[in-house]
Amino acid sequence: MLSDRQQITGWLYSNIYEAEDRESQLTPLQEAAGKVAAGTVFLYPPGIPMIVPGEVITESLIRNITKCKEIGLLVEGDMLVEKNKDCIFLKTILY
């Protein structure tokens, strides 16, 4: 979680390039709310980003990813690690 010294402006915690350069860890999808994304998650088709680096992950984003996967849509990206159908991790920033 973000410390009280760190400020969130809107839904971005940091610039994309800063987030991509930060040290990251794998966090289970269902535990990622409130953490900051270290990469991008895309929904195909049409290939639009669902999460971008530096974005604060919300419960709503977690529900959207889960629902899209449940109905068979292709959700992938450099921060999404799927061990199996029930074990999905997101790369999140260590801070």
PDB file of C-alpha atoms in Angstrom:
ATOM      1  CA  MET A   1       0.000   0.000   0.000  1.00  0.00           C
ATOM      2  CA  LEU A   2       1.052   3.593  -0.532  1.00  0.00           C
ATOM      3  CA  SER A   3       2.513   5.407   2.448  1.00  0.00           C
ATOM      4  CA  ASP A   4       1.062   8.733   3.555  1.00  0.00           C
ATOM      5  CA  ARG A   5       4.186  10.458   2.190  1.00  0.00           C
ATOM      6  CA  GLN A   6       3.324   9.284  -1.319  1.00  0.00           C
ATOM      7  CA  GLN A   7       0.654  11.194  -3.189  1.00  0.00           C
ATOM      8  CA  ILE A   8      -1.690   9.863  -5.827  1.00  0.00           C
ATOM      9  CA  THR A   9      -2.780  12.322  -8.498  1.00  0.00           C
ATOM     10  CA  GLY A  10      -5.926  10.976 -10.125  1.00  0.00           C
ATOM     11  CA  TRP A  11      -5.420   7.327 -10.934  1.00  0.00           C
ATOM     12  CA  LEU A  12      -1.698   7.550 -11.736  1.00  0.00           C
ATOM     13  CA  TYR A  13       0.905   7.156  -9.023  1.00  0.00           C
ATOM     14  CA  SER A  14       3.867   7.854 -11.323  1.00  0.00           C
ATOM     15  CA  ASN A  15       4.769   8.446 -14.959  1.00  0.00           C
ATOM     16  CA  ILE A  16       4.785   5.390 -17.206  1.00  0.00           C
ATOM     17  CA  TYR A  17       8.546   5.493 -17.773  1.00  0.00           C
ATOM     18  CA  GLU A  18       9.219   5.823 -14.023  1.00  0.00           C
ATOM     19  CA  ALA A  19       6.929   2.886 -13.203  1.00  0.00           C
ATOM     20  CA  GLU A  20       8.590   0.660 -15.806  1.00  0.00           C
ATOM     21  CA  ASP A  21      12.023   1.344 -14.281  1.00  0.00           C
ATOM     22  CA  ARG A  22      11.067   0.613 -10.661  1.00  0.00           C
ATOM     23  CA  GLU A  23      11.768  -2.697  -8.930  1.00  0.00           C
ATOM     24  CA  SER A  24       8.695  -4.946  -9.056  1.00  0.00           C
ATOM     25  CA  GLN A  25       7.219  -8.069  -7.515  1.00  0.00           C
ATOM     26  CA  LEU A  26       4.516 -10.545  -8.500  1.00  0.00           C
ATOM     27  CA  THR A  27       1.264 -10.012  -6.585  1.00  0.00           C
ATOM     28  CA  PRO A  28      -1.753 -12.337  -6.755  1.00  0.00           C
ATOM     29  CA  LEU A  29      -4.496 -10.643  -8.776  1.00  0.00           C
ATOM     30  CA  GLN A  30      -7.018 -10.735  -5.936  1.00  0.00           C
ATOM     31  CA  GLU A  31      -4.505  -9.011  -3.596  1.00  0.00           C
ATOM     32  CA  ALA A  32      -3.383  -6.269  -6.013  1.00  0.00           C
ATOM     33  CA  ALA A  33      -5.928  -3.550  -5.115  1.00  0.00           C
ATOM     34  CA  GLY A  34      -4.156  -0.411  -3.933  1.00  0.00           C
ATOM     35  CA  LYS A  35      -0.817  -1.430  -5.452  1.00  0.00           C
ATOM     36  CA  VAL A  36       0.808   0.289  -8.436  1.00  0.00           C
ATOM     37  CA  ALA A  37       1.099  -1.417 -11.836  1.00  0.00           C
ATOM     38  CA  ALA A  38       4.615  -2.089 -13.140  1.00  0.00           C
ATOM     39  CA  GLY A  39       3.498  -2.965 -16.670  1.00  0.00           C
ATOM     40  CA  THR A  40       0.590  -3.082 -19.098  1.00  0.00           C
ATOM     41  CA  VAL A  41      -2.408  -5.420 -19.396  1.00  0.00           C
ATOM     42  CA  PHE A  42      -4.249  -5.485 -22.734  1.00  0.00           C
ATOM     43  CA  LEU A  43      -7.671  -6.758 -23.785  1.00  0.00           C
ATOM     44  CA  TYR A  44      -7.753  -8.382 -27.255  1.00  0.00           C
ATOM     45  CA  PRO A  45      -9.572  -7.640 -29.440  1.00  0.00           C
ATOM     46  CA  PRO A  46      -9.196  -4.734 -29.991  1.00  0.00           C
ATOM     47  CA  GLY A  47      -5.868  -4.449 -28.124  1.00  0.00           C
ATOM     48  CA  ILE A  48      -6.696  -1.637 -25.730  1.00  0.00           C
ATOM     49  CA  PRO A  49      -4.846  -1.242 -22.423  1.00  0.00           C
ATOM     50  CA  MET A  50      -6.812  -2.165 -19.305  1.00  0.00           C
ATOM     51  CA  ILE A  51      -3.953  -1.154 -16.984  1.00  0.00           C
ATOM     52  CA  VAL A  52      -0.887   0.984 -17.728  1.00  0.00           C
ATOM     53  CA  PRO A  53       2.386   1.312 -15.784  1.00  0.00           C
ATOM     54  CA  GLY A  54       2.046   3.692 -12.852  1.00  0.00           C
ATOM     55  CA  GLU A  55      -1.701   3.191 -12.504  1.00  0.00           C
ATOM     56  CA  VAL A  56      -3.126   2.373  -9.092  1.00  0.00           C
ATOM     57  CA  ILE A  57      -4.885  -1.000  -9.355  1.00  0.00           C
ATOM     58  CA  THR A  58      -8.485  -0.842  -8.127  1.00  0.00           C
ATOM     59  CA  GLU A  59     -11.051  -3.473  -7.157  1.00  0.00           C
ATOM     60  CA  SER A  60     -12.957  -2.473 -10.300  1.00  0.00           C
ATOM     61  CA  LEU A  61      -9.949  -3.248 -12.529  1.00  0.00           C
ATOM     62  CA  ILE A  62      -9.513  -6.619 -10.806  1.00  0.00           C
ATOM     63  CA  ARG A  63     -13.208  -7.432 -11.387  1.00  0.00           C
ATOM     64  CA  ASN A  64     -12.912  -6.399 -15.058  1.00  0.00           C
ATOM     65  CA  ILE A  65      -9.877  -8.621 -15.646  1.00  0.00           C
ATOM     66  CA  THR A  66     -11.550 -11.546 -13.866  1.00  0.00           C
ATOM     67  CA  LYS A  67     -14.812 -11.143 -15.822  1.00  0.00           C
ATOM     68  CA  CYS A  68     -13.028 -10.837 -19.182  1.00  0.00           C
ATOM     69  CA  LYS A  69     -11.050 -14.026 -18.456  1.00  0.00           C
ATOM     70  CA  GLU A  70     -14.223 -15.853 -17.334  1.00  0.00           C
ATOM     71  CA  ILE A  71     -16.041 -15.110 -20.586  1.00  0.00           C
ATOM     72  CA  GLY A  72     -13.068 -16.215 -22.668  1.00  0.00           C
ATOM     73  CA  LEU A  73     -11.606 -12.899 -23.814  1.00  0.00           C
ATOM     74  CA  LEU A  74      -7.863 -12.684 -24.372  1.00  0.00           C
ATOM     75  CA  VAL A  75      -6.251 -10.654 -21.584  1.00  0.00           C
ATOM     76  CA  GLU A  76      -2.458 -10.445 -21.669  1.00  0.00           C
ATOM     77  CA  GLY A  77       0.481  -8.142 -21.182  1.00  0.00           C
ATOM     78  CA  ASP A  78       3.958  -7.792 -19.785  1.00  0.00           C
ATOM     79  CA  MET A  79       2.681  -7.520 -16.203  1.00  0.00           C
ATOM     80  CA  LEU A  80       0.187 -10.390 -16.293  1.00  0.00           C
ATOM     81  CA  VAL A  81       1.583 -13.787 -15.308  1.00  0.00           C
ATOM     82  CA  GLU A  82      -0.830 -16.692 -15.493  1.00  0.00           C
ATOM     83  CA  LYS A  83       0.389 -19.833 -13.744  1.00  0.00           C
ATOM     84  CA  ASN A  84      -2.870 -21.627 -14.545  1.00  0.00           C
ATOM     85  CA  LYS A  85      -6.556 -20.729 -14.915  1.00  0.00           C
ATOM     86  CA  ASP A  86      -6.980 -19.997 -11.200  1.00  0.00           C
ATOM     87  CA  CYS A  87      -3.552 -18.502 -10.440  1.00  0.00           C
ATOM     88  CA  ILE A  88      -3.037 -15.048 -11.975  1.00  0.00           C
ATOM     89  CA  PHE A  89      -0.379 -12.584 -10.829  1.00  0.00           C
ATOM     90  CA  LEU A  90       0.287  -8.937 -11.673  1.00  0.00           C
ATOM     91  CA  LYS A  91       3.673  -7.224 -11.610  1.00  0.00           C
ATOM     92  CA  THR A  92       3.445  -4.426  -9.066  1.00  0.00           C
ATOM     93  CA  ILE A  93       5.942  -1.818  -7.955  1.00  0.00           C
ATOM     94  CA  LEU A  94       7.909  -2.294  -4.748  1.00  0.00           C
ATOM     95  CA  TYR A  95       7.850   0.922  -2.745  1.00  0.00           C
TER      96      TYR A  95
END
